[in-house]
Short mmCIF file of C-alpha atoms and ligand atoms in Angstrom, two decimals:
data_model
loop_
_atom_site.label_atom_id
_atom_site.label_comp_id
_atom_site.label_asym_id
_atom_site.label_seq_id
_atom_site.Cartn_x
_atom_site.Cartn_y
_atom_site.Cartn_z
CA MET A 158 162.70 126.27 80.73
CA LYS A 159 163.03 128.93 78.00
CA ASP A 160 165.71 127.28 75.92
CA LYS A 161 164.92 126.38 72.28
CA LEU A 162 166.79 123.12 72.79
CA TYR A 163 164.34 122.08 75.62
CA ARG A 164 161.50 122.36 73.14
CA LEU A 165 163.20 120.14 70.56
CA VAL A 166 164.57 117.22 72.42
CA PRO A 167 162.51 114.06 73.47
CA VAL A 168 160.58 113.93 76.69
CA PHE A 169 163.13 111.85 78.51
CA LEU A 170 165.85 114.42 77.79
CA GLN A 171 163.54 117.29 78.81
CA GLU A 172 163.07 115.50 82.18
CA LEU A 173 166.75 115.06 82.62
CA MET A 174 167.33 118.81 81.80
CA ILE A 175 164.75 119.58 84.57
CA SER A 176 166.56 117.33 86.96
CA LEU A 177 169.93 119.07 86.12
CA PHE A 178 168.31 122.51 86.32
CA ASN A 179 167.00 121.73 89.78
CA TYR A 180 170.34 120.17 90.85
CA GLN A 181 172.01 123.55 90.04
CA ALA A 182 169.33 125.54 91.86
CA TYR A 183 169.35 123.22 94.81
CA LYS A 184 173.17 123.59 95.21
CA VAL A 185 172.52 127.30 96.09
CA ARG A 186 169.55 126.62 98.22
CA TYR A 187 171.01 123.71 100.23
CA GLY A 188 174.49 124.82 100.50
CA LYS A 189 176.75 124.92 103.58
CA LYS A 190 174.59 127.19 105.77
CA TYR A 191 171.34 125.36 105.06
CA LYS A 192 172.12 122.47 107.43
CA HIS A 193 173.32 124.90 110.10
CA TYR A 194 169.85 126.76 109.77
CA ARG A 195 167.85 123.55 109.74
CA LYS A 196 169.36 122.57 113.13
CA LEU A 197 168.88 126.02 114.53
CA PHE A 198 165.20 126.24 113.57
CA LEU A 199 164.51 122.70 114.86
CA LYS A 200 166.04 123.65 118.17
CA ASN A 201 164.24 127.02 118.23
CA ARG A 202 160.80 125.30 117.93
CA THR A 203 160.44 125.35 121.72
CA LEU A 204 161.58 128.95 122.37
CA THR A 205 159.37 131.06 124.67
CA ARG A 206 157.66 134.20 123.47
CA ALA A 207 160.23 136.34 125.37
CA ASP A 208 163.16 134.53 123.66
CA LEU A 209 161.50 135.08 120.20
CA VAL A 210 160.95 138.73 120.86
CA ASN A 211 164.53 139.11 121.89
CA ILE A 212 165.88 137.39 118.70
CA GLN A 213 163.55 139.70 116.71
CA ALA A 214 164.86 142.88 118.36
CA GLU A 215 168.45 141.84 117.95
CA ARG A 216 168.03 140.98 114.24
CA PHE A 217 166.13 144.21 113.70
CA HIS A 218 169.07 146.14 115.05
CA SER A 219 171.57 144.44 112.95
CA LEU A 220 169.45 144.85 109.75
CA LEU A 221 169.37 148.64 110.45
CA ASN A 222 173.05 148.80 110.96
CA PHE A 223 173.75 146.73 107.87
CA SER A 224 171.40 148.88 105.77
CA ARG A 225 172.95 152.12 106.92
CA ALA A 226 176.35 150.74 106.07
CA TYR A 227 175.76 149.27 102.66
CA SER A 228 172.48 150.74 101.14
CA PRO A 229 172.82 154.26 99.74
CA TYR A 230 169.05 154.66 99.99
CA TYR A 231 169.26 153.92 103.79
CA LYS A 232 172.45 155.58 104.71
CA ASP A 233 170.73 158.23 106.87
CA LEU A 234 168.28 155.89 108.47
CA PRO A 235 167.66 156.92 112.05
CA ASN A 236 169.04 154.55 114.69
CA VAL A 237 165.91 153.41 116.51
CA GLY A 238 165.04 150.22 118.40
CA ILE A 239 162.21 148.01 117.33
CA SER A 240 159.73 149.69 119.74
CA HIS A 241 160.22 152.95 117.77
CA ILE A 242 159.88 151.40 114.36
CA SER A 243 156.96 153.74 113.54
CA GLN A 244 159.62 156.55 113.26
CA LEU A 245 161.02 154.96 110.13
CA PRO A 246 159.41 155.59 106.71
CA VAL A 247 157.10 153.12 105.10
CA LEU A 248 158.38 151.72 101.71
CA LYS A 249 155.72 151.64 99.07
CA LYS A 250 155.85 149.19 96.04
CA GLU A 251 156.50 151.99 93.69
CA ASP A 252 159.41 153.27 95.83
CA LEU A 253 160.87 149.96 95.82
CA ARG A 254 160.55 149.50 92.04
CA SER A 255 161.81 153.01 91.16
CA HIS A 256 164.69 153.21 93.72
CA SER A 257 165.73 149.59 93.65
CA SER A 258 169.30 150.33 92.37
CA GLU A 259 169.94 152.77 95.39
CA ILE A 260 168.39 150.32 97.85
CA VAL A 261 170.64 147.36 96.96
CA THR A 262 173.50 146.59 99.25
CA LEU A 263 175.70 144.44 96.96
CA ASP A 264 176.84 143.78 93.52
CA LYS A 265 174.06 141.88 91.78
CA LYS A 266 176.55 139.11 90.75
CA GLU A 267 177.23 138.18 94.29
CA GLY A 268 173.51 137.79 95.13
CA VAL A 269 170.67 135.56 94.01
CA ILE A 270 168.16 137.61 91.90
CA SER A 271 164.41 137.06 92.31
CA LYS A 272 162.39 138.65 89.67
CA THR A 273 158.78 138.77 90.75
CA GLY A 274 155.35 139.91 89.68
CA GLY A 275 154.79 140.71 93.32
CA THR A 276 151.17 140.40 94.21
CA THR A 277 149.57 143.42 92.74
CA GLY A 278 150.88 143.69 89.21
CA THR A 279 154.15 145.57 89.96
CA SER A 280 157.34 144.19 88.44
CA LEU A 281 160.07 143.95 91.10
CA GLU A 282 163.53 142.56 91.51
CA ILE A 283 164.69 141.35 94.91
CA ILE A 284 168.21 140.30 95.76
CA TYR A 285 169.06 137.73 98.34
CA THR A 286 172.50 136.88 99.56
CA ARG A 287 173.30 133.08 99.25
CA ASP A 288 173.06 132.90 103.09
CA ASN A 289 169.59 134.58 102.98
CA MET A 290 168.48 132.06 100.42
CA GLN A 291 169.68 129.13 102.49
CA GLU A 292 168.07 130.49 105.63
CA ARG A 293 164.72 131.03 103.88
CA PHE A 294 164.64 127.44 102.49
CA ALA A 295 165.69 126.02 105.88
CA MET A 296 162.82 127.90 107.55
CA LEU A 297 160.28 126.72 104.89
CA ASP A 298 161.63 123.21 105.12
CA ASP A 299 161.48 123.31 108.88
CA PHE A 300 157.81 124.11 108.59
CA ARG A 301 157.15 121.38 106.05
CA SER A 302 159.10 118.83 107.97
CA ARG A 303 156.71 119.19 110.79
CA PHE A 304 154.36 117.19 108.54
CA GLY A 305 156.99 114.76 107.37
CA TYR A 306 158.18 116.46 104.21
CA GLU A 307 161.69 116.56 102.96
CA LEU A 308 163.32 117.08 99.59
CA GLY A 309 163.19 113.73 97.80
CA LYS A 310 159.79 112.56 99.08
CA LYS A 311 157.38 111.85 96.28
CA THR A 312 155.83 115.15 95.42
CA ALA A 313 153.31 116.71 92.94
CA TRP A 314 154.20 120.29 92.22
CA PHE A 315 151.65 122.84 90.75
CA SER A 316 153.92 125.79 89.74
CA GLY A 317 153.95 128.55 87.32
CA LYS A 318 156.58 127.04 85.10
CA ALA A 319 155.93 126.62 81.39
CA LEU A 320 157.16 123.02 80.87
CA LEU A 321 154.87 121.61 78.19
CA THR A 322 155.29 121.58 74.47
CA GLU A 323 152.55 121.29 71.74
CA ARG A 324 153.52 117.59 71.47
CA ASP A 325 152.80 117.00 75.16
CA ILE A 326 149.37 118.57 74.89
CA LYS A 327 148.69 116.38 71.84
CA ASN A 328 149.72 113.42 73.84
CA LYS A 329 147.55 114.49 76.87
CA GLN A 330 150.66 114.56 79.00
CA PHE A 331 150.21 117.59 81.31
CA TRP A 332 153.22 116.98 83.51
CA LYS A 333 156.98 116.54 83.57
CA THR A 334 158.86 114.42 86.11
CA ASP A 335 162.13 115.10 87.87
CA ARG A 336 162.88 111.48 88.69
CA TRP A 337 166.16 112.31 90.54
CA HIS A 338 164.35 114.41 93.19
CA LYS A 339 161.04 112.61 92.85
CA VAL A 340 158.97 115.63 91.86
CA ARG A 341 156.24 115.61 89.17
CA TYR A 342 155.49 119.13 87.90
CA TYR A 343 151.89 119.40 86.79
CA SER A 344 151.21 122.27 84.26
CA THR A 345 149.02 124.97 85.85
CA PHE A 346 148.54 126.57 82.36
CA HIS A 347 146.20 123.71 81.15
CA ILE A 348 143.51 123.58 83.95
CA HIS A 349 140.74 123.08 81.46
CA PRO A 350 137.65 121.02 82.00
CA GLN A 351 138.45 118.81 78.91
CA PHE A 352 141.99 118.06 80.35
CA LEU A 353 141.15 117.61 84.08
CA ASP A 354 140.37 113.88 83.53
CA HIS A 355 144.00 113.32 82.66
CA TYR A 356 145.21 115.15 85.70
CA VAL A 357 143.06 113.31 88.18
CA LYS A 358 143.85 109.81 86.62
CA ASP A 359 147.60 110.60 86.70
CA LEU A 360 147.67 111.86 90.22
CA ILE A 361 145.90 108.69 91.43
CA ARG A 362 148.49 106.73 89.41
CA TYR A 363 151.59 108.78 90.48
CA SER A 364 150.34 108.73 94.18
CA PRO A 365 152.37 111.45 95.69
CA GLU A 366 153.00 111.93 99.32
CA TYR A 367 152.81 115.66 99.16
CA LEU A 368 151.15 118.30 96.98
CA VAL A 369 152.65 121.74 96.70
CA GLY A 370 151.75 124.82 94.61
CA PHE A 371 148.91 127.04 93.43
CA PRO A 372 145.82 126.12 95.48
CA SER A 373 143.42 127.36 92.84
CA SER A 374 144.77 124.73 90.31
CA ILE A 375 144.63 122.00 92.93
CA LEU A 376 141.03 123.11 93.85
CA ASP A 377 139.91 122.82 90.13
CA ILE A 378 141.35 119.22 90.04
CA ALA A 379 139.66 118.33 93.41
CA LYS A 380 136.35 119.71 92.27
CA PHE A 381 136.49 117.85 89.05
CA GLY A 382 137.42 114.61 90.75
CA LEU A 383 134.59 114.94 93.27
CA SER A 384 131.99 115.76 90.62
CA LYS A 385 132.99 112.68 88.48
CA GLY A 386 132.94 110.44 91.45
CA TYR A 387 136.64 109.56 91.44
CA GLU A 388 137.82 108.02 94.65
CA PHE A 389 141.31 109.21 95.65
CA PRO A 390 143.06 106.43 97.62
CA ALA A 391 143.01 107.21 101.31
CA ASP A 392 146.24 107.65 103.46
CA LYS A 393 148.35 108.37 100.48
CA VAL A 394 148.84 112.14 100.61
CA LYS A 395 150.38 113.23 103.86
CA ALA A 396 149.93 116.97 103.55
CA ILE A 397 149.18 119.75 101.04
CA PHE A 398 151.20 122.95 100.99
CA PRO A 399 149.58 125.79 99.14
CA THR A 400 151.79 128.73 97.70
CA ALA A 401 151.37 132.24 96.43
CA GLU A 402 147.58 132.56 96.59
CA THR A 403 145.02 133.10 99.28
CA VAL A 404 143.26 129.96 100.59
CA THR A 405 139.48 130.38 101.45
CA LEU A 406 137.69 128.05 103.84
CA GLU A 407 135.61 126.65 101.00
CA MET A 408 138.77 125.89 98.83
CA ARG A 409 140.27 124.12 101.90
CA GLU A 410 137.17 121.94 102.51
CA ILE A 411 136.96 120.82 98.84
CA ILE A 412 140.71 120.08 98.50
CA GLU A 413 140.86 118.17 101.82
CA LYS A 414 137.85 116.24 101.05
CA PHE A 415 139.04 114.99 97.71
CA PHE A 416 142.67 114.23 98.64
CA LYS A 417 141.60 112.92 102.04
CA THR A 418 144.31 114.88 103.86
CA LYS A 419 145.08 118.22 105.54
CA MET A 420 146.29 121.38 104.01
CA TYR A 421 148.91 123.56 105.84
CA ASN A 422 149.02 127.13 104.75
CA GLN A 423 151.98 129.50 104.65
CA TYR A 424 152.45 133.11 103.80
CA ALA A 425 155.62 134.35 102.26
CA SER A 426 156.01 135.99 98.88
CA SER A 427 158.70 135.89 96.27
CA GLU A 428 159.40 139.46 97.30
CA GLY A 429 161.06 138.04 100.49
CA ALA A 430 158.44 138.81 103.14
CA PRO A 431 158.78 137.22 106.45
CA PHE A 432 157.00 133.94 107.09
CA ILE A 433 153.64 133.10 108.54
CA PHE A 434 153.20 129.29 109.08
CA GLU A 435 150.09 127.23 109.88
CA CYS A 436 150.55 124.65 112.70
CA SER A 437 149.12 121.21 113.42
CA GLU A 438 146.31 122.89 115.30
CA GLY A 439 145.23 124.81 112.15
CA HIS A 440 146.44 128.19 113.53
CA LEU A 441 148.62 130.74 111.65
CA HIS A 442 151.68 131.87 113.49
CA LEU A 443 153.87 134.91 112.67
CA GLU A 444 157.47 133.67 112.53
CA LEU A 445 159.20 136.40 114.57
CA GLN A 446 162.71 135.02 113.71
CA SER A 447 162.09 135.94 110.10
CA GLY A 448 160.93 139.59 110.43
CA VAL A 449 158.69 142.27 111.91
CA PHE A 450 155.00 142.37 111.11
CA GLU A 451 153.02 145.53 111.57
CA VAL A 452 149.32 145.91 110.92
CA LEU A 453 148.32 149.45 110.09
CA GLU A 454 145.40 151.50 109.17
CA GLU A 455 145.39 153.39 106.00
CA ASP A 456 146.82 156.44 107.90
CA ASN A 457 149.57 154.19 109.27
CA ARG A 458 148.27 154.05 112.75
CA PRO A 459 148.73 150.49 114.39
CA SER A 460 145.64 148.32 114.41
CA ARG A 461 144.58 144.65 114.88
CA SER A 462 143.14 144.54 111.24
CA GLY A 463 144.51 146.35 108.23
CA LYS A 464 147.48 146.43 105.80
CA LEU A 465 150.48 144.29 106.43
CA VAL A 466 153.71 146.19 106.56
CA VAL A 467 156.79 143.94 106.79
CA THR A 468 160.40 144.19 107.72
CA SER A 469 162.33 141.17 106.45
CA PHE A 470 165.48 139.67 107.99
CA THR A 471 166.26 137.48 104.91
CA THR A 472 166.58 140.01 101.96
CA GLU A 473 169.90 141.70 102.77
CA GLY A 474 170.59 142.33 99.11
CA THR A 475 167.48 144.36 98.91
CA PRO A 476 166.68 145.35 102.51
CA LEU A 477 162.84 145.57 102.99
CA ILE A 478 162.24 147.86 105.92
CA ARG A 479 158.56 148.64 106.68
CA TYR A 480 157.56 147.50 103.21
CA ASP A 481 153.89 147.83 102.38
CA ILE A 482 153.40 144.52 100.56
CA GLY A 483 149.83 144.89 99.44
CA ASP A 484 148.09 142.34 101.67
CA SER A 485 145.84 142.68 104.64
CA ILE A 486 145.68 140.61 107.71
CA ILE A 487 143.72 140.33 110.97
CA LEU A 488 145.84 139.56 114.18
CA GLU A 489 144.66 137.33 116.97
CA ASP A 490 144.64 138.60 120.49
CA GLU A 491 148.43 138.82 121.33
CA SER A 492 147.79 137.36 124.85
CA LEU A 493 146.62 134.07 123.49
CA TYR A 494 148.97 131.06 123.28
CA CYS A 495 148.49 128.15 120.90
CA SER A 496 148.24 124.62 122.28
CA CYS A 497 150.65 123.33 119.67
CA GLY A 498 153.58 124.74 121.67
CA ASN A 499 154.78 127.32 119.23
CA GLU A 500 154.82 130.65 121.22
CA ASN A 501 154.85 132.84 118.13
CA PRO A 502 151.81 135.21 118.06
CA MET A 503 148.84 134.18 115.95
CA VAL A 504 147.03 135.58 113.00
CA LYS A 505 143.27 135.24 112.70
CA GLU A 506 143.08 135.65 108.88
CA ILE A 507 145.15 136.63 105.91
CA LEU A 508 142.95 138.66 103.62
CA GLY A 509 145.14 138.24 100.55
CA ARG A 510 144.58 138.89 97.00
CA ILE A 511 141.09 138.93 95.54
CA ASP A 512 140.03 135.60 93.87
CA ASP A 513 139.93 136.35 90.24
CA PHE A 514 141.26 134.78 87.07
CA VAL A 515 141.46 135.08 83.29
CA TYR A 516 139.72 132.43 81.18
CA SER A 517 141.16 131.06 78.11
CA PRO A 518 138.84 128.78 75.91
CA GLU A 519 141.93 126.84 74.93
CA ASN A 520 143.74 126.38 78.37
CA GLY A 521 141.03 127.10 80.97
CA LYS A 522 141.48 129.26 84.08
CA ILE A 523 144.73 131.22 84.45
CA ASN A 524 145.00 131.77 88.17
CA LEU A 525 146.22 135.06 89.90
CA GLY A 526 149.66 133.43 90.57
CA ASN A 527 150.15 132.77 86.89
CA VAL A 528 148.78 136.17 85.96
CA SER A 529 151.16 138.00 88.17
CA ASN A 530 154.20 135.88 86.81
CA THR A 531 153.59 137.41 83.28
CA LEU A 532 155.86 140.17 84.54
CA LYS A 533 158.79 137.86 84.69
CA ASP A 534 161.86 139.53 82.96
CA THR A 535 159.93 142.59 82.06
CA GLN A 536 161.92 145.51 83.62
CA GLY A 537 160.16 148.87 83.06
CA ILE A 538 156.64 147.67 83.38
CA LYS A 539 155.45 149.62 86.56
CA ASN A 540 152.13 147.82 86.92
CA PHE A 541 149.24 146.32 84.91
CA GLN A 542 145.71 145.34 84.85
CA VAL A 543 144.04 142.68 82.66
CA VAL A 544 140.30 143.14 81.82
CA GLN A 545 138.28 140.44 80.20
CA ASN A 546 135.01 141.34 78.56
CA SER A 547 134.62 138.42 76.14
CA LEU A 548 135.69 134.89 75.91
CA ASP A 549 138.27 135.32 73.22
CA THR A 550 139.86 138.67 73.98
CA ILE A 551 141.81 140.26 76.89
CA ASP A 552 142.69 143.96 77.30
CA ILE A 553 145.90 144.56 79.21
CA TYR A 554 146.41 147.99 80.41
CA PHE A 555 149.94 148.80 81.75
CA SER A 556 152.03 151.79 82.80
CA VAL A 557 155.72 151.87 82.01
CA ASP A 558 158.99 153.61 82.99
CA GLN A 559 160.16 155.19 79.76
CA GLU A 560 163.85 154.83 80.82
CA GLN A 561 163.64 151.08 81.05
CA PHE A 562 160.83 149.96 78.84
CA THR A 563 161.64 148.78 75.15
CA GLU A 564 159.83 147.08 72.40
CA GLN A 565 161.77 143.89 73.32
CA ILE A 566 160.40 143.96 76.89
CA LYS A 567 156.88 144.32 75.33
CA SER A 568 157.44 141.15 73.29
CA VAL A 569 158.67 139.29 76.43
CA PHE A 570 155.53 140.36 78.20
CA LEU A 571 153.43 139.29 75.27
CA LYS A 572 155.02 135.92 75.13
CA ASN A 573 154.60 135.34 78.85
CA TRP A 574 150.88 135.91 78.14
CA ARG A 575 150.94 133.62 75.13
CA ASP A 576 152.49 130.84 77.22
CA ARG A 577 149.43 131.15 79.50
CA VAL A 578 146.36 131.82 77.35
CA GLY A 579 147.45 129.84 74.27
CA GLN A 580 147.54 130.98 70.68
CA GLY A 581 143.85 131.49 70.03
CA MET A 582 143.08 134.46 72.25
CA LYS A 583 143.29 138.08 70.97
CA ILE A 584 145.52 140.19 73.38
CA ASN A 585 145.23 143.91 73.20
CA LEU A 586 148.00 145.86 74.89
CA TYR A 587 147.40 149.43 75.92
CA ILE A 588 150.11 151.68 77.53
CA THR A 589 148.45 154.10 79.88
CA ASP A 590 149.62 156.58 82.56
CA GLU A 591 146.93 155.80 85.15
CA LEU A 592 145.40 152.50 85.97
CA ALA A 593 141.83 152.38 87.18
CA VAL A 594 141.22 151.64 90.92
CA GLU A 595 138.00 150.32 92.37
CA LYS A 596 135.40 152.51 94.19
CA SER A 597 136.78 151.15 97.41
CA GLY A 598 140.27 152.53 96.38
CA LYS A 599 141.82 149.08 95.94
CA PHE A 600 143.53 148.12 92.81
CA ARG A 601 142.67 144.89 91.06
CA MET A 602 145.15 143.15 88.85
CA VAL A 603 142.32 141.11 87.08
CA LYS A 604 138.86 142.26 86.28
CA ASN A 605 136.96 139.34 84.76
CA ASN A 606 133.53 140.57 83.59
CA ILE A 607 132.44 137.32 82.06
CA LYS A 608 132.85 134.99 85.05
CA ASP A 609 129.05 134.55 85.27
CA LEU A 610 128.99 133.09 81.81
CA LEU A 611 131.44 130.28 82.60
ZN1 ZN B 596 149.87 126.56 116.86
#
């Protein structure tokens, strides 16, 4: 909600604007093909492993044909079957960023653009077709519906949207409600010890059936609730669906204990990666209908544990073929089958992004999801790293593509940071050619050197 108008009008009108905005967005997501896909995925829940593998091979074949025909970048892609996928080149994040205009297969206006901070501080733009968008939401909703969720059920959402005004903060109202779709959006920019009491009390009052969003924010609320002895009513929340961040065992235990319910994890990024879904038995399944998952060593040899390289069937505007997404996973033994009935292969663990955050004395913790979203609408920033050495100052180092970067983009980036850390902090911006990597060779988007003081 970036409009000036939104900031000026009374709360009930802001909430009406949110409903209308969602109505528009939902028209694209839940269009004609959505229902078709929902039926298909419902029916396909009982497919055998062999059926799933066949569907995957077929879709891989059509993706390659499609990419050769419509993507200038991929016009000479060798024609190989899925068993010879290793003959195709791996696409790095920086390749995707710098070649995105050659990779795209359609006129941007025909597609749905997703601007993303990715997961490792690189600014990217992915284009979906409308059909892709509907298929992705149908797949996601099919997963959530296994636990009873549908759009319109009372839901508390913890997203990276900046929805609050100064007035809301003064009034200690850290949420906005879309009454039409029954979603209450809680701000994840104000997860501060002095505000958490208001969050907990309102969640108990609102009594949602589902919680969706950044698990680190939900965790802080749960921790606070437990420490203050709040009793969350039992049998209210039917399931919690975390998004965007890694969920550790410890996080899960605390969240499930406070909200007295189960959490069901999923892996998919705004970059359009194929899906990994958790089942009722607590196992993670690769969804073979959504793409190809390869796990590779640093030198690109296949492995059970290593970097995840994905080929996605649902980003036809920007085909992702053997895309090195920057996460690591450990696969389960492929010969094992889950007792839940889903025959998709299982994942032992997703070793996602490192748990780190920026701390603002004014707004509290800014989690990795919100940090990575500061790249929204900032073409030309190749990647960045934020370092915090004192409570009131952050240093942001970033590298730029001189052809795209402008002073105006710099001010958008700065504003995105202000929305998250508040007005009080000092923000130093440094343009640099080379960003520091860890001794391990890994790049960290956030380096918080004052964590032990908090
Ligand atoms: Zn299962």
